[in-house]
Each structure stands twice: as structure tokens, then as C-alpha cells.
Amino acid sequence: MPWIPIRSVDKHVYSMLVKMDNNYMLTIKSFKKDRIVTVKKLEGRFNIIEEGFRNENFTVDEKDLKKTMKEIIELEYPRSHKVMVSEQELHL
């Protein structure tokens, strides 16, 4: 997936996650690849793994996803202009 401008990435990522099938994951990386957010969709719930400013794992449902992703993007990528977004299938 190409580089996406930071001002529209929260809407773009949310729409991708809602449309995504179960057992897929979405990865958001900064230019230096020192901050990575991975979102795995498993059985209708979203497991979010932050590796960067905070190192946390938590699970949310679709109702809380939009707000949570917006907060994470603002925290993890405060001075970024673009981020890389990629989607891939999980091999369980």
C-alpha cells in the first residue's frame, strides 16, 4: 500500500478495517519504521498492538474502533506527514 497523508489516515484506516475479513491484519508504519501500529481482526473484534511511544496491546469492538484509532494515530505519529499502511492475511 502506498504512503497516505496523515490528515486522512484515520478515516482511510477505519474504512479498511471495517471492510476487512476476519483473520487479516493492517499495519501502519512511520517513515523511519520506529513506530508501528498493528490491528488484527479476529472474530469481529480488533486486537491493536502499539510498538513505539507506548508498547500496549488491547482489544476493541467496532463501536470503539474509530475513536481509538484516531487517538493512537495522534499519539504515535505527531510530526509525521505520511504513513505507510499495508494489509495482509494472518496465517493461524
XYZ file of C-alpha atoms in Angstrom:
92
model
C 0.000 0.000 0.000
C 1.288 3.478 -0.735
C 2.048 6.324 1.627
C -1.102 8.025 2.959
C -1.267 11.649 4.176
C -1.601 11.786 7.964
C -4.625 14.111 7.897
C -6.759 11.479 6.175
C -5.227 8.280 7.507
C -7.697 7.781 10.389
C -10.703 7.750 8.026
C -8.877 5.612 5.481
C -7.730 3.056 8.066
C -11.159 2.875 9.707
C -12.889 2.146 6.394
C -10.278 -0.513 5.552
C -10.679 -2.197 8.950
C -14.475 -2.300 8.795
C -14.397 -3.865 5.301
C -11.588 -6.285 6.160
C -12.340 -10.001 6.559
C -11.585 -11.902 9.756
C -8.010 -13.216 10.167
C -6.446 -10.234 8.400
C -4.193 -7.571 9.827
C -3.417 -3.968 8.989
C -0.036 -2.373 9.723
C 0.676 1.361 9.985
C 4.357 2.389 9.915
C 6.190 5.678 10.172
C 8.858 6.659 7.639
C 11.698 5.504 9.914
C 9.682 2.396 10.843
C 10.379 3.004 14.525
C 6.669 3.327 15.339
C 4.350 0.541 14.255
C 0.666 0.000 14.952
C -0.767 -3.388 14.020
C -4.506 -4.115 14.031
C -5.666 -7.725 13.762
C -9.307 -8.543 13.041
C -10.299 -11.747 14.794
C -13.925 -12.860 15.067
C -15.332 -9.350 14.642
C -13.083 -7.771 17.299
C -9.936 -5.756 16.714
C -6.692 -6.543 18.552
C -4.473 -3.418 18.489
C -0.728 -3.676 19.129
C 1.244 -0.450 19.592
C 5.026 -0.533 19.255
C 6.520 2.935 19.533
C 5.839 5.673 22.048
C 3.674 3.259 24.032
C 4.005 -0.503 23.941
C 0.490 -1.756 24.583
C -1.939 -4.436 23.458
C -5.699 -4.081 23.748
C -8.896 -5.263 22.100
C -11.839 -3.121 20.983
C -15.075 -3.716 19.126
C -16.243 -1.842 16.028
C -18.152 0.691 18.144
C -14.953 1.995 19.823
C -12.609 1.461 16.879
C -12.854 4.885 15.206
C -12.174 6.893 18.370
C -9.378 4.566 19.475
C -7.589 4.667 16.113
C -7.791 8.466 15.975
C -6.204 8.733 19.451
C -3.457 6.231 18.601
C -2.559 7.945 15.318
C -2.354 11.352 17.012
C -0.144 9.933 19.780
C 2.164 7.716 17.721
C 2.649 9.955 14.671
C 2.592 13.563 15.980
C 5.065 15.052 13.478
C 4.590 12.676 10.545
C 3.275 13.920 7.240
C 2.668 10.488 5.718
C 2.468 6.907 6.962
C 2.617 3.556 5.206
C -0.425 1.303 5.500
C -0.356 -2.361 4.485
C -2.826 -5.223 4.782
C -2.072 -8.940 4.900
C -3.666 -12.248 5.810
C -2.876 -13.903 9.125
C -1.643 -17.468 8.919
C -3.006 -19.138 12.040
